[in-house]
mmCIF file of C-alpha atoms in Angstrom:
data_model
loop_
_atom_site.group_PDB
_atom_site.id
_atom_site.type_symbol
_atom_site.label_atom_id
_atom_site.label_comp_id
_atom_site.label_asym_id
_atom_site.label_seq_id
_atom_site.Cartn_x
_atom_site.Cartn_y
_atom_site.Cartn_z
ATOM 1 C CA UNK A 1 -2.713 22.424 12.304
ATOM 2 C CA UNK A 2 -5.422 20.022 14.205
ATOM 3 C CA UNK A 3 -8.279 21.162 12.249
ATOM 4 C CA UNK A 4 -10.819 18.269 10.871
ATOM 5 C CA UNK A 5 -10.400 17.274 7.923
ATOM 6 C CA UNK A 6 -13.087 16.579 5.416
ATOM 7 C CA UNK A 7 -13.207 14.809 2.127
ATOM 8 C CA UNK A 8 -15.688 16.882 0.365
ATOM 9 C CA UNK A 9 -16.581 19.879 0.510
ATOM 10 C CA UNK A 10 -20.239 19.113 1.650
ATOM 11 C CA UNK A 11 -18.983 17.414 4.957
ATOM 12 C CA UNK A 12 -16.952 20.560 5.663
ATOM 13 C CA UNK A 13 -19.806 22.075 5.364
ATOM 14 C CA UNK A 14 -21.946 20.233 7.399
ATOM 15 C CA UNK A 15 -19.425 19.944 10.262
ATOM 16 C CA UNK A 16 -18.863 23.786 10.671
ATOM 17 C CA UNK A 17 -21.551 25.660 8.850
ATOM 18 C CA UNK A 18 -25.355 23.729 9.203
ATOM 19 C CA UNK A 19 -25.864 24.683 12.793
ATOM 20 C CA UNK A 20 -25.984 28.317 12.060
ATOM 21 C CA UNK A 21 -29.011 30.157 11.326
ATOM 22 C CA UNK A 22 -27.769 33.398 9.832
ATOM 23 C CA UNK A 23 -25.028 35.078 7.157
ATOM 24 C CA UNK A 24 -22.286 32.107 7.004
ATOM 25 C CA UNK A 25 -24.552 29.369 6.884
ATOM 26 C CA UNK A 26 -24.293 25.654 4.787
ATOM 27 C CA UNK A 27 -25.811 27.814 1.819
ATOM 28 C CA UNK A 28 -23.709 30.010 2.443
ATOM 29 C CA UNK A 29 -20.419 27.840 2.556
ATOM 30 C CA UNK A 30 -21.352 25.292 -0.233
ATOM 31 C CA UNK A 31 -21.758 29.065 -2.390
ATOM 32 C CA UNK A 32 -18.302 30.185 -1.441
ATOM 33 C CA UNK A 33 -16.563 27.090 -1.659
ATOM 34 C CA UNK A 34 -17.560 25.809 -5.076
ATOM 35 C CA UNK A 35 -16.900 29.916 -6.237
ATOM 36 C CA UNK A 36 -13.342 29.510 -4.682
ATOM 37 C CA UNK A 37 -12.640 26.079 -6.014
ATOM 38 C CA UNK A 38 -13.989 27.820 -9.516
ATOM 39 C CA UNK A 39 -11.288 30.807 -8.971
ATOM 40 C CA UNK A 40 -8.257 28.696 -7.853
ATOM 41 C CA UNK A 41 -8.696 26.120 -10.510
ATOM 42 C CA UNK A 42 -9.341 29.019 -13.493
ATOM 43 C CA UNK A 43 -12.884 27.367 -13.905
ATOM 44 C CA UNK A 44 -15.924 29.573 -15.746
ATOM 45 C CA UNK A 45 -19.621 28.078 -14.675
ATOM 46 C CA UNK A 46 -20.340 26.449 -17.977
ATOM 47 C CA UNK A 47 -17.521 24.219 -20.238
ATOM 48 C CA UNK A 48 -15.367 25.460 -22.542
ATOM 49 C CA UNK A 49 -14.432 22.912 -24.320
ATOM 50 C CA UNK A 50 -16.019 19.240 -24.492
ATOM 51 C CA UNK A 51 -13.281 16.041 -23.154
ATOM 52 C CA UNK A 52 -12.275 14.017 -26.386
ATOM 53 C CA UNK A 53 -9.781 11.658 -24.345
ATOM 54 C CA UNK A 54 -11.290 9.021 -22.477
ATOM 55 C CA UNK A 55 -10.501 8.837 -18.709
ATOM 56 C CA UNK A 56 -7.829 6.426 -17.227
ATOM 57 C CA UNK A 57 -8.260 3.136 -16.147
ATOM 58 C CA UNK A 58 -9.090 2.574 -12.346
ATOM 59 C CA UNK A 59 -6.275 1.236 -10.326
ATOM 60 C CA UNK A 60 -5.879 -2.451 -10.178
ATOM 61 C CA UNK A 61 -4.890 -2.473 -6.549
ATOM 62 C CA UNK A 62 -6.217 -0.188 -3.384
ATOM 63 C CA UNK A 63 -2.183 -0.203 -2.455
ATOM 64 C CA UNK A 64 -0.567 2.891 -2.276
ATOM 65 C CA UNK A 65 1.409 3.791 -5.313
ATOM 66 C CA UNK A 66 4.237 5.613 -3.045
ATOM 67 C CA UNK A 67 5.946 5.042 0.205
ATOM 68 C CA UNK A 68 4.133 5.621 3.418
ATOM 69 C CA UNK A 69 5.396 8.539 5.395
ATOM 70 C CA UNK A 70 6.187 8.219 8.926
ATOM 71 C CA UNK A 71 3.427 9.440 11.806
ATOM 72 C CA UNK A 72 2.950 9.161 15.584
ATOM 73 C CA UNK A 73 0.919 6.023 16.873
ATOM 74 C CA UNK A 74 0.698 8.134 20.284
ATOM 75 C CA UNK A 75 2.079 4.972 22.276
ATOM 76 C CA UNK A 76 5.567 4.186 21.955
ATOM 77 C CA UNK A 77 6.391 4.457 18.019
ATOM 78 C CA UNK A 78 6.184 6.259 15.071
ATOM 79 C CA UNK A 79 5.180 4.079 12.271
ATOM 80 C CA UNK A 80 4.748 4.002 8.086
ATOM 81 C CA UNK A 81 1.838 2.135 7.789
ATOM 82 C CA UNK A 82 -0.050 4.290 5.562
ATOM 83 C CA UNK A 83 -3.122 4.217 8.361
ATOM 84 C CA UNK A 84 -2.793 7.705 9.587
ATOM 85 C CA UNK A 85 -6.207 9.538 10.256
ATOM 86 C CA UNK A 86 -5.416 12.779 8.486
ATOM 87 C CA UNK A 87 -4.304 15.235 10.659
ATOM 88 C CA UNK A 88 -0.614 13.868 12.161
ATOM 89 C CA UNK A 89 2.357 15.709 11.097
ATOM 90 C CA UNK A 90 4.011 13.364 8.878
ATOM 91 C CA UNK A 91 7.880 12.971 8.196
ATOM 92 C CA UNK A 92 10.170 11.476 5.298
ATOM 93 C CA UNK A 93 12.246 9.448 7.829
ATOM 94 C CA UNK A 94 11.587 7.407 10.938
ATOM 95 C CA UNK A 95 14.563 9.495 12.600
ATOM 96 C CA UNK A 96 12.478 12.990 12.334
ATOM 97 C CA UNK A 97 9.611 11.482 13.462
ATOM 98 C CA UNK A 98 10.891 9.943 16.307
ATOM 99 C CA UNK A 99 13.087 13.679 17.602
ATOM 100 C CA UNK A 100 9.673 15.375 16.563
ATOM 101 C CA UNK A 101 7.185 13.436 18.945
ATOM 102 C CA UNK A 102 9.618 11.474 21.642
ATOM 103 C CA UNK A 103 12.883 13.185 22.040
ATOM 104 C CA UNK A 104 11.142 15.238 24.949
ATOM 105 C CA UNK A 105 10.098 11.575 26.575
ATOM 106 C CA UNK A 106 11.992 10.705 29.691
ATOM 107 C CA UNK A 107 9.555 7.713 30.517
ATOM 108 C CA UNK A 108 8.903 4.588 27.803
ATOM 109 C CA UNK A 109 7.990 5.917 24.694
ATOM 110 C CA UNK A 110 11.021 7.990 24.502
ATOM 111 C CA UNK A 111 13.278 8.660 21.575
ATOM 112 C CA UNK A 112 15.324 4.991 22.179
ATOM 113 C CA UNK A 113 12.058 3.469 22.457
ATOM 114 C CA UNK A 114 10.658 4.887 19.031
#
């Protein structure tokens, strides 16, 4: 889908829940989520069992650690840059990407093009 994405779940929040005033407001959403995130992750409210492993080292580098999947620029190509914004359909090979967005093109920016 198209929705917005959001990287927590306070912005979700925010973005579709603060402007209402009633039942199914931010309270209400920051409530649910964290009880669903509790559910799907077999979580109780208080720890069972104290960490005795320290966590992993930070990555050295901000590079990705796998290939880039192709996405849609919009213009003429689809690329692998690893810059997409989150909500393009992304594909394992140029070819898919380019019969998924510009095969339909009968102008520049068509499949040849990509």
């Amino acid at each position: 889908g198209y929705e917005p994405m959001h990287d927590t779940l306070e912005a979700c929040c925010t973005y579709h829940h603060d402007w209402i005033d009633a039942p199914g407001d931010y309270e209400d959403c920051i409530a649910e989520g964290m009880e669903s995130l509790r559910d799907r992750l077999g979580l109780t409210k208080s720890p069972t069992y104290i960490p005795t492993r320290q966590p992993s080292d930070p990555p050295t580098s901000l590079s990705p650690t796998a290939a880039c999947l192709y996405y849609t620029n919009y213009n003429t190509q689809c690329v692998n840059d690893c810059m997409q914004k989150g909500y393009e359909p992304m594909h394992d090979t140029l070819e898919a990407c380019c019969t998924y967005h510009h095969d339909w093109i009968d102008a520049p920016g068509d499949y040849e093009d990509c």
